[in-house]
Amino acid sequence: MTDTTDKPTRHLLGLSGGKDSSALAIYLRDRVPEMEYFFADTGAELPETLEYVDLLEDYLGKPIVKLNAERDFEYYLKLNGNFLPTTKTRWCTSELKIRPFEEYVGNDDAITYVAIRADEAHRKGYLSTKPNISARYPFIEDGKNKEDIMDILEQSGLGMPGYYDWGRSRSGCYFCFFQQKVEWVHLAEKYPELFAKAKEYEQRHKEEGRMQTWSQGEYLEDIWARRAKILEEAAQRKREESKKHKKKLIDVVNPDEIPCLHCFL
């Protein structure tokens, strides 16, 4: 067993390629100079996510440690009997986010900084339960909300991740099962090769007699077939939301289907 008695407490910030964790890294860069940054690469990231992490690394002026160099999604898919992850069985989060993080920390005492904002303090994170790892929530402590996060990104010169430009609402794997159906349509339009690859996973399941799909209750080929209706419904929702205050995600989805913070902050 490694002796950690004389080791200083490590300060860690995990990056997802999303706006909140990126803003937190910028916010804490000079406040916590000993911070270690890491990014758990699943091997299924959007190109814009990887590009944004590289830009952030330049801004921070220190390396962002890349986890999962040899064990990506395909590795754990085989390990899990080729069963696709779902909102109920999130083995992708446990295997590709939490496990590599805990291995990276080891037995060292560590503080992990989590990018939950003050305006979403009700959210619950899927965090490590190891006793040597504790969590802090700087945005909650300092009362920073979504508007503050946007200001941090704009003032840094980085701005928002590029996937927002074509209709994606969050970071995460290109085939993430938390995507809205309209986001699947946008993915097919922007990256048809990734959409096709996601369909191949579904087809593999279908050939083995399984009914599992990425988007609940509907195959991707069916989503694409009715894309015009999906786009129109999304546009209608956007028009309606502009007339009233937009509900928070926590208010409109099943609590069991709230995206894991490791993937989307």
PDB file of C-alpha atoms in Angstrom:
ATOM      1  CA  MET A   1       0.000   0.000   0.000  1.00  0.00           C
ATOM      2  CA  THR A   2       1.351   3.423  -0.957  1.00  0.00           C
ATOM      3  CA  ASP A   3       2.219   5.720   1.906  1.00  0.00           C
ATOM      4  CA  THR A   4       0.496   9.068   1.337  1.00  0.00           C
ATOM      5  CA  THR A   5       1.228  10.596   4.762  1.00  0.00           C
ATOM      6  CA  ASP A   6       3.594  13.271   3.492  1.00  0.00           C
ATOM      7  CA  LYS A   7       1.864  13.916   0.194  1.00  0.00           C
ATOM      8  CA  PRO A   8      -0.016  17.206  -0.219  1.00  0.00           C
ATOM      9  CA  THR A   9      -3.692  17.141  -1.054  1.00  0.00           C
ATOM     10  CA  ARG A  10      -4.215  17.099  -4.809  1.00  0.00           C
ATOM     11  CA  HIS A  11      -6.569  19.574  -6.470  1.00  0.00           C
ATOM     12  CA  LEU A  12      -8.344  18.150  -9.518  1.00  0.00           C
ATOM     13  CA  LEU A  13     -10.746  19.453 -12.115  1.00  0.00           C
ATOM     14  CA  GLY A  14     -12.286  17.130 -14.672  1.00  0.00           C
ATOM     15  CA  LEU A  15     -13.140  18.629 -18.050  1.00  0.00           C
ATOM     16  CA  SER A  16     -15.926  17.344 -20.283  1.00  0.00           C
ATOM     17  CA  GLY A  17     -15.484  19.780 -23.136  1.00  0.00           C
ATOM     18  CA  GLY A  18     -18.688  21.473 -21.971  1.00  0.00           C
ATOM     19  CA  LYS A  19     -19.213  25.115 -21.108  1.00  0.00           C
ATOM     20  CA  ASP A  20     -19.495  24.801 -17.316  1.00  0.00           C
ATOM     21  CA  SER A  21     -16.372  22.759 -16.524  1.00  0.00           C
ATOM     22  CA  SER A  22     -14.411  24.853 -19.027  1.00  0.00           C
ATOM     23  CA  ALA A  23     -15.588  28.067 -17.384  1.00  0.00           C
ATOM     24  CA  LEU A  24     -14.677  26.675 -13.970  1.00  0.00           C
ATOM     25  CA  ALA A  25     -11.159  25.839 -15.163  1.00  0.00           C
ATOM     26  CA  ILE A  26     -10.759  29.415 -16.403  1.00  0.00           C
ATOM     27  CA  TYR A  27     -12.276  30.798 -13.198  1.00  0.00           C
ATOM     28  CA  LEU A  28      -9.905  28.821 -10.955  1.00  0.00           C
ATOM     29  CA  ARG A  29      -6.752  29.023 -13.064  1.00  0.00           C
ATOM     30  CA  ASP A  30      -5.159  31.746 -10.965  1.00  0.00           C
ATOM     31  CA  ARG A  31      -7.089  30.997  -7.782  1.00  0.00           C
ATOM     32  CA  VAL A  32      -5.817  27.401  -7.515  1.00  0.00           C
ATOM     33  CA  PRO A  33      -2.432  27.374  -9.301  1.00  0.00           C
ATOM     34  CA  GLU A  34      -1.692  23.799  -8.222  1.00  0.00           C
ATOM     35  CA  MET A  35      -4.799  22.506 -10.025  1.00  0.00           C
ATOM     36  CA  GLU A  36      -4.486  19.331 -12.116  1.00  0.00           C
ATOM     37  CA  TYR A  37      -6.754  19.120 -15.148  1.00  0.00           C
ATOM     38  CA  PHE A  38      -7.896  15.897 -16.775  1.00  0.00           C
ATOM     39  CA  PHE A  39     -10.173  14.812 -19.594  1.00  0.00           C
ATOM     40  CA  ALA A  40     -11.625  11.313 -19.879  1.00  0.00           C
ATOM     41  CA  ASP A  41     -11.602  10.640 -23.616  1.00  0.00           C
ATOM     42  CA  THR A  42     -14.170   7.955 -24.438  1.00  0.00           C
ATOM     43  CA  GLY A  43     -12.944   7.494 -27.998  1.00  0.00           C
ATOM     44  CA  ALA A  44     -16.365   8.669 -29.166  1.00  0.00           C
ATOM     45  CA  GLU A  45     -16.052  12.417 -28.690  1.00  0.00           C
ATOM     46  CA  LEU A  46     -17.261  15.010 -31.148  1.00  0.00           C
ATOM     47  CA  PRO A  47     -14.475  16.727 -33.117  1.00  0.00           C
ATOM     48  CA  GLU A  48     -15.506  20.077 -31.610  1.00  0.00           C
ATOM     49  CA  THR A  49     -15.108  18.679 -28.105  1.00  0.00           C
ATOM     50  CA  LEU A  50     -11.526  17.586 -28.735  1.00  0.00           C
ATOM     51  CA  GLU A  51     -10.719  20.888 -30.422  1.00  0.00           C
ATOM     52  CA  TYR A  52     -12.137  22.839 -27.493  1.00  0.00           C
ATOM     53  CA  VAL A  53     -10.140  20.840 -24.952  1.00  0.00           C
ATOM     54  CA  ASP A  54      -6.974  21.618 -26.931  1.00  0.00           C
ATOM     55  CA  LEU A  55      -7.824  25.334 -26.953  1.00  0.00           C
ATOM     56  CA  LEU A  56      -8.488  25.230 -23.230  1.00  0.00           C
ATOM     57  CA  GLU A  57      -5.156  23.529 -22.615  1.00  0.00           C
ATOM     58  CA  ASP A  58      -3.390  26.408 -24.370  1.00  0.00           C
ATOM     59  CA  TYR A  59      -5.321  28.949 -22.335  1.00  0.00           C
ATOM     60  CA  LEU A  60      -4.606  27.244 -19.009  1.00  0.00           C
ATOM     61  CA  GLY A  61      -0.911  26.991 -19.785  1.00  0.00           C
ATOM     62  CA  LYS A  62      -0.510  23.483 -18.415  1.00  0.00           C
ATOM     63  CA  PRO A  63      -1.274  20.014 -19.745  1.00  0.00           C
ATOM     64  CA  ILE A  64      -4.696  18.445 -19.512  1.00  0.00           C
ATOM     65  CA  VAL A  65      -4.118  14.784 -18.698  1.00  0.00           C
ATOM     66  CA  LYS A  66      -5.947  12.508 -21.132  1.00  0.00           C
ATOM     67  CA  LEU A  67      -7.402   9.400 -19.520  1.00  0.00           C
ATOM     68  CA  ASN A  68      -8.523   6.184 -21.282  1.00  0.00           C
ATOM     69  CA  ALA A  69      -5.609   6.174 -23.702  1.00  0.00           C
ATOM     70  CA  GLU A  70      -5.853   2.394 -24.197  1.00  0.00           C
ATOM     71  CA  ARG A  71      -9.399   1.560 -23.028  1.00  0.00           C
ATOM     72  CA  ASP A  72     -12.084   3.341 -25.000  1.00  0.00           C
ATOM     73  CA  PHE A  73     -15.798   2.754 -25.565  1.00  0.00           C
ATOM     74  CA  GLU A  74     -15.242  -0.209 -27.876  1.00  0.00           C
ATOM     75  CA  TYR A  75     -13.133  -1.955 -25.235  1.00  0.00           C
ATOM     76  CA  TYR A  76     -15.812  -1.653 -22.562  1.00  0.00           C
ATOM     77  CA  LEU A  77     -18.628  -2.450 -24.984  1.00  0.00           C
ATOM     78  CA  LYS A  78     -17.079  -5.880 -25.515  1.00  0.00           C
ATOM     79  CA  LEU A  79     -16.430  -6.205 -21.784  1.00  0.00           C
ATOM     80  CA  ASN A  80     -20.142  -5.566 -21.151  1.00  0.00           C
ATOM     81  CA  GLY A  81     -21.308  -8.272 -23.524  1.00  0.00           C
ATOM     82  CA  ASN A  82     -21.863  -5.836 -26.416  1.00  0.00           C
ATOM     83  CA  PHE A  83     -24.875  -4.368 -24.619  1.00  0.00           C
ATOM     84  CA  LEU A  84     -25.332  -0.681 -25.360  1.00  0.00           C
ATOM     85  CA  PRO A  85     -25.433   1.635 -22.324  1.00  0.00           C
ATOM     86  CA  THR A  86     -28.793   3.229 -21.491  1.00  0.00           C
ATOM     87  CA  THR A  87     -30.196   5.779 -19.067  1.00  0.00           C
ATOM     88  CA  LYS A  88     -30.813   2.893 -16.660  1.00  0.00           C
ATOM     89  CA  THR A  89     -27.511   1.060 -17.174  1.00  0.00           C
ATOM     90  CA  ARG A  90     -24.898   3.793 -17.474  1.00  0.00           C
ATOM     91  CA  TRP A  91     -21.863   1.555 -17.609  1.00  0.00           C
ATOM     92  CA  CYS A  92     -20.249   4.082 -19.948  1.00  0.00           C
ATOM     93  CA  THR A  93     -20.068   6.623 -17.105  1.00  0.00           C
ATOM     94  CA  SER A  94     -18.790   4.184 -14.510  1.00  0.00           C
ATOM     95  CA  GLU A  95     -16.211   2.589 -16.815  1.00  0.00           C
ATOM     96  CA  LEU A  96     -15.093   5.550 -18.918  1.00  0.00           C
ATOM     97  CA  LYS A  97     -15.414   8.425 -16.460  1.00  0.00           C
ATOM     98  CA  ILE A  98     -15.449   7.372 -12.803  1.00  0.00           C
ATOM     99  CA  ARG A  99     -13.119   4.358 -12.913  1.00  0.00           C
ATOM    100  CA  PRO A 100     -10.272   6.130 -14.773  1.00  0.00           C
ATOM    101  CA  PHE A 101     -10.672   9.152 -12.495  1.00  0.00           C
ATOM    102  CA  GLU A 102     -10.359   7.028  -9.361  1.00  0.00           C
ATOM    103  CA  GLU A 103      -7.382   5.174 -10.813  1.00  0.00           C
ATOM    104  CA  TYR A 104      -5.763   8.523 -11.609  1.00  0.00           C
ATOM    105  CA  VAL A 105      -6.239   9.697  -8.008  1.00  0.00           C
ATOM    106  CA  GLY A 106      -5.200   6.400  -6.449  1.00  0.00           C
ATOM    107  CA  ASN A 107      -4.983   6.608  -2.657  1.00  0.00           C
ATOM    108  CA  ASP A 108      -3.962  10.256  -2.591  1.00  0.00           C
ATOM    109  CA  ASP A 109      -6.067  12.729  -0.677  1.00  0.00           C
ATOM    110  CA  ALA A 110      -7.789  14.854  -3.300  1.00  0.00           C
ATOM    111  CA  ILE A 111     -10.330  17.594  -3.785  1.00  0.00           C
ATOM    112  CA  THR A 112     -12.311  17.508  -7.011  1.00  0.00           C
ATOM    113  CA  TYR A 113     -13.877  20.750  -8.177  1.00  0.00           C
ATOM    114  CA  VAL A 114     -17.352  20.357  -9.667  1.00  0.00           C
ATOM    115  CA  ALA A 115     -18.910  22.891 -12.036  1.00  0.00           C
ATOM    116  CA  ILE A 116     -22.492  22.906 -10.769  1.00  0.00           C
ATOM    117  CA  ARG A 117     -23.790  26.472 -10.949  1.00  0.00           C
ATOM    118  CA  ALA A 118     -25.614  28.398  -8.229  1.00  0.00           C
ATOM    119  CA  ASP A 119     -28.789  28.414 -10.343  1.00  0.00           C
ATOM    120  CA  GLU A 120     -28.791  24.608 -10.532  1.00  0.00           C
ATOM    121  CA  ALA A 121     -27.681  23.754  -6.984  1.00  0.00           C
ATOM    122  CA  HIS A 122     -30.509  21.200  -6.816  1.00  0.00           C
ATOM    123  CA  ARG A 123     -28.673  18.923  -9.268  1.00  0.00           C
ATOM    124  CA  LYS A 124     -27.097  15.770  -7.977  1.00  0.00           C
ATOM    125  CA  GLY A 125     -23.787  14.584  -9.318  1.00  0.00           C
ATOM    126  CA  TYR A 126     -22.562  11.085 -10.014  1.00  0.00           C
ATOM    127  CA  LEU A 127     -19.350  11.429  -8.044  1.00  0.00           C
ATOM    128  CA  SER A 128     -16.757   9.174  -6.505  1.00  0.00           C
ATOM    129  CA  THR A 129     -17.590   7.684  -3.116  1.00  0.00           C
ATOM    130  CA  LYS A 130     -13.963   6.994  -2.206  1.00  0.00           C
ATOM    131  CA  PRO A 131     -13.222   8.454   1.260  1.00  0.00           C
ATOM    132  CA  ASN A 132      -9.985  10.085   0.110  1.00  0.00           C
ATOM    133  CA  ILE A 133     -11.811  12.194  -2.500  1.00  0.00           C
ATOM    134  CA  SER A 134     -13.919  15.177  -1.475  1.00  0.00           C
ATOM    135  CA  ALA A 135     -15.762  17.684  -3.638  1.00  0.00           C
ATOM    136  CA  ARG A 136     -16.065  21.447  -3.800  1.00  0.00           C
ATOM    137  CA  TYR A 137     -18.554  23.543  -5.762  1.00  0.00           C
ATOM    138  CA  PRO A 138     -16.970  26.960  -6.408  1.00  0.00           C
ATOM    139  CA  PHE A 139     -19.777  28.323  -8.567  1.00  0.00           C
ATOM    140  CA  ILE A 140     -22.303  27.548  -5.829  1.00  0.00           C
ATOM    141  CA  GLU A 141     -19.994  28.945  -3.145  1.00  0.00           C
ATOM    142  CA  ASP A 142     -19.528  32.182  -5.102  1.00  0.00           C
ATOM    143  CA  GLY A 143     -23.094  32.483  -6.403  1.00  0.00           C
ATOM    144  CA  LYS A 144     -22.194  32.139 -10.086  1.00  0.00           C
ATOM    145  CA  ASN A 145     -25.061  31.413 -12.468  1.00  0.00           C
ATOM    146  CA  LYS A 146     -25.400  30.654 -16.172  1.00  0.00           C
ATOM    147  CA  GLU A 147     -25.005  34.286 -17.196  1.00  0.00           C
ATOM    148  CA  ASP A 148     -21.749  34.488 -15.217  1.00  0.00           C
ATOM    149  CA  ILE A 149     -20.452  31.343 -16.928  1.00  0.00           C
ATOM    150  CA  MET A 150     -21.201  32.812 -20.351  1.00  0.00           C
ATOM    151  CA  ASP A 151     -19.346  35.989 -19.356  1.00  0.00           C
ATOM    152  CA  ILE A 152     -16.309  33.984 -18.200  1.00  0.00           C
ATOM    153  CA  LEU A 153     -16.099  32.162 -21.533  1.00  0.00           C
ATOM    154  CA  GLU A 154     -16.565  35.298 -23.596  1.00  0.00           C
ATOM    155  CA  GLN A 155     -14.033  37.340 -21.619  1.00  0.00           C
ATOM    156  CA  SER A 156     -11.473  34.552 -21.943  1.00  0.00           C
ATOM    157  CA  GLY A 157     -11.749  34.731 -25.714  1.00  0.00           C
ATOM    158  CA  LEU A 158     -12.646  31.040 -26.004  1.00  0.00           C
ATOM    159  CA  GLY A 159     -16.387  31.511 -26.326  1.00  0.00           C
ATOM    160  CA  MET A 160     -18.725  28.526 -26.502  1.00  0.00           C
ATOM    161  CA  PRO A 161     -17.762  25.064 -27.795  1.00  0.00           C
ATOM    162  CA  GLY A 162     -18.323  24.744 -31.537  1.00  0.00           C
ATOM    163  CA  TYR A 163     -21.003  22.039 -31.354  1.00  0.00           C
ATOM    164  CA  TYR A 164     -23.509  24.649 -30.158  1.00  0.00           C
ATOM    165  CA  ASP A 165     -23.317  26.195 -33.623  1.00  0.00           C
ATOM    166  CA  TRP A 166     -25.038  23.247 -35.296  1.00  0.00           C
ATOM    167  CA  GLY A 167     -27.707  22.404 -32.726  1.00  0.00           C
ATOM    168  CA  ARG A 168     -26.029  20.252 -30.097  1.00  0.00           C
ATOM    169  CA  SER A 169     -26.959  21.284 -26.550  1.00  0.00           C
ATOM    170  CA  ARG A 170     -24.188  19.589 -24.564  1.00  0.00           C
ATOM    171  CA  SER A 171     -20.908  17.725 -24.733  1.00  0.00           C
ATOM    172  CA  GLY A 172     -20.661  13.948 -24.495  1.00  0.00           C
ATOM    173  CA  CYS A 173     -20.289  11.048 -26.903  1.00  0.00           C
ATOM    174  CA  TYR A 174     -21.697  11.543 -30.388  1.00  0.00           C
ATOM    175  CA  PHE A 175     -24.126   8.670 -29.754  1.00  0.00           C
ATOM    176  CA  CYS A 176     -25.165   9.743 -26.251  1.00  0.00           C
ATOM    177  CA  PHE A 177     -28.598   8.411 -25.319  1.00  0.00           C
ATOM    178  CA  PHE A 178     -29.437  11.690 -23.568  1.00  0.00           C
ATOM    179  CA  GLN A 179     -29.659  13.486 -26.901  1.00  0.00           C
ATOM    180  CA  GLN A 180     -32.980  14.888 -27.988  1.00  0.00           C
ATOM    181  CA  LYS A 181     -34.333  13.448 -31.223  1.00  0.00           C
ATOM    182  CA  VAL A 182     -33.728  16.749 -32.993  1.00  0.00           C
ATOM    183  CA  GLU A 183     -30.077  16.528 -31.924  1.00  0.00           C
ATOM    184  CA  TRP A 184     -29.832  13.164 -33.649  1.00  0.00           C
ATOM    185  CA  VAL A 185     -31.119  14.824 -36.813  1.00  0.00           C
ATOM    186  CA  HIS A 186     -28.534  17.583 -36.456  1.00  0.00           C
ATOM    187  CA  LEU A 187     -25.811  14.973 -35.944  1.00  0.00           C
ATOM    188  CA  ALA A 188     -26.870  13.174 -39.136  1.00  0.00           C
ATOM    189  CA  GLU A 189     -26.735  16.449 -41.044  1.00  0.00           C
ATOM    190  CA  LYS A 190     -23.373  17.565 -39.645  1.00  0.00           C
ATOM    191  CA  TYR A 191     -21.582  14.223 -39.323  1.00  0.00           C
ATOM    192  CA  PRO A 192     -23.372  11.572 -41.413  1.00  0.00           C
ATOM    193  CA  GLU A 193     -20.484   9.139 -40.882  1.00  0.00           C
ATOM    194  CA  LEU A 194     -20.946   9.281 -37.085  1.00  0.00           C
ATOM    195  CA  PHE A 195     -24.707   8.900 -37.415  1.00  0.00           C
ATOM    196  CA  ALA A 196     -24.123   5.869 -39.634  1.00  0.00           C
ATOM    197  CA  LYS A 197     -21.755   4.364 -37.087  1.00  0.00           C
ATOM    198  CA  ALA A 198     -24.322   4.845 -34.314  1.00  0.00           C
ATOM    199  CA  LYS A 199     -26.871   3.043 -36.491  1.00  0.00           C
ATOM    200  CA  GLU A 200     -24.419   0.170 -36.907  1.00  0.00           C
ATOM    201  CA  TYR A 201     -24.398  -0.363 -33.139  1.00  0.00           C
ATOM    202  CA  GLU A 202     -28.202  -0.565 -33.148  1.00  0.00           C
ATOM    203  CA  GLN A 203     -28.185  -2.924 -36.123  1.00  0.00           C
ATOM    204  CA  ARG A 204     -25.753  -5.216 -34.351  1.00  0.00           C
ATOM    205  CA  HIS A 205     -28.187  -5.395 -31.437  1.00  0.00           C
ATOM    206  CA  LYS A 206     -31.142  -6.044 -33.712  1.00  0.00           C
ATOM    207  CA  GLU A 207     -29.339  -8.908 -35.430  1.00  0.00           C
ATOM    208  CA  GLU A 208     -28.765 -10.494 -32.027  1.00  0.00           C
ATOM    209  CA  GLY A 209     -32.468 -10.253 -31.193  1.00  0.00           C
ATOM    210  CA  ARG A 210     -32.157  -7.283 -28.856  1.00  0.00           C
ATOM    211  CA  MET A 211     -34.510  -4.324 -28.940  1.00  0.00           C
ATOM    212  CA  GLN A 212     -32.145  -1.754 -27.463  1.00  0.00           C
ATOM    213  CA  THR A 213     -31.989   1.638 -29.199  1.00  0.00           C
ATOM    214  CA  TRP A 214     -29.974   4.812 -28.602  1.00  0.00           C
ATOM    215  CA  SER A 215     -33.045   7.030 -28.545  1.00  0.00           C
ATOM    216  CA  GLN A 216     -35.749   5.678 -26.295  1.00  0.00           C
ATOM    217  CA  GLY A 217     -38.429   3.785 -28.189  1.00  0.00           C
ATOM    218  CA  GLU A 218     -37.198   4.554 -31.694  1.00  0.00           C
ATOM    219  CA  TYR A 219     -34.466   3.387 -34.042  1.00  0.00           C
ATOM    220  CA  LEU A 220     -32.193   6.004 -35.565  1.00  0.00           C
ATOM    221  CA  GLU A 221     -33.281   5.067 -39.077  1.00  0.00           C
ATOM    222  CA  ASP A 222     -36.872   5.911 -38.079  1.00  0.00           C
ATOM    223  CA  ILE A 223     -35.777   9.226 -36.587  1.00  0.00           C
ATOM    224  CA  TRP A 224     -34.108  10.123 -39.859  1.00  0.00           C
ATOM    225  CA  ALA A 225     -37.157   9.037 -41.864  1.00  0.00           C
ATOM    226  CA  ARG A 226     -39.353  11.513 -40.004  1.00  0.00           C
ATOM    227  CA  ARG A 227     -36.733  14.234 -39.661  1.00  0.00           C
ATOM    228  CA  ALA A 228     -38.933  16.927 -41.214  1.00  0.00           C
ATOM    229  CA  LYS A 229     -41.567  16.473 -38.513  1.00  0.00           C
ATOM    230  CA  ILE A 230     -38.951  16.390 -35.751  1.00  0.00           C
ATOM    231  CA  LEU A 231     -37.383  19.630 -36.991  1.00  0.00           C
ATOM    232  CA  GLU A 232     -40.764  21.346 -37.212  1.00  0.00           C
ATOM    233  CA  GLU A 233     -41.753  20.201 -33.714  1.00  0.00           C
ATOM    234  CA  ALA A 234     -38.441  21.484 -32.355  1.00  0.00           C
ATOM    235  CA  ALA A 235     -38.954  24.838 -34.064  1.00  0.00           C
ATOM    236  CA  GLN A 236     -42.459  25.052 -32.596  1.00  0.00           C
ATOM    237  CA  ARG A 237     -41.166  24.348 -29.092  1.00  0.00           C
ATOM    238  CA  LYS A 238     -38.561  27.060 -29.541  1.00  0.00           C
ATOM    239  CA  ARG A 239     -41.249  29.532 -30.551  1.00  0.00           C
ATOM    240  CA  GLU A 240     -43.340  28.612 -27.528  1.00  0.00           C
ATOM    241  CA  GLU A 241     -40.379  28.842 -25.170  1.00  0.00           C
ATOM    242  CA  SER A 242     -39.609  32.334 -26.399  1.00  0.00           C
ATOM    243  CA  LYS A 243     -43.024  33.396 -25.099  1.00  0.00           C
ATOM    244  CA  LYS A 244     -42.476  32.142 -21.571  1.00  0.00           C
ATOM    245  CA  HIS A 245     -39.697  31.310 -19.153  1.00  0.00           C
ATOM    246  CA  LYS A 246     -37.901  28.162 -20.256  1.00  0.00           C
ATOM    247  CA  LYS A 247     -38.202  25.310 -17.809  1.00  0.00           C
ATOM    248  CA  LYS A 248     -35.054  23.888 -16.334  1.00  0.00           C
ATOM    249  CA  LEU A 249     -34.014  20.395 -17.442  1.00  0.00           C
ATOM    250  CA  ILE A 250     -34.678  19.046 -13.939  1.00  0.00           C
ATOM    251  CA  ASP A 251     -38.338  20.092 -14.311  1.00  0.00           C
ATOM    252  CA  VAL A 252     -39.028  18.405 -17.642  1.00  0.00           C
ATOM    253  CA  VAL A 253     -37.314  15.022 -17.538  1.00  0.00           C
ATOM    254  CA  ASN A 254     -37.414  11.953 -15.397  1.00  0.00           C
ATOM    255  CA  PRO A 255     -34.874  12.291 -12.545  1.00  0.00           C
ATOM    256  CA  ASP A 256     -33.415   8.929 -13.585  1.00  0.00           C
ATOM    257  CA  GLU A 257     -32.677  10.384 -17.014  1.00  0.00           C
ATOM    258  CA  ILE A 258     -30.717  13.471 -15.933  1.00  0.00           C
ATOM    259  CA  PRO A 259     -27.319  13.401 -17.648  1.00  0.00           C
ATOM    260  CA  CYS A 260     -24.316  12.488 -15.536  1.00  0.00           C
ATOM    261  CA  LEU A 261     -22.282  15.500 -14.475  1.00  0.00           C
ATOM    262  CA  HIS A 262     -19.029  13.766 -15.457  1.00  0.00           C
ATOM    263  CA  CYS A 263     -20.131  13.940 -19.096  1.00  0.00           C
ATOM    264  CA  PHE A 264     -21.956  17.185 -19.501  1.00  0.00           C
ATOM    265  CA  LEU A 265     -20.740  19.940 -17.180  1.00  0.00           C
TER     266      LEU A 265
END
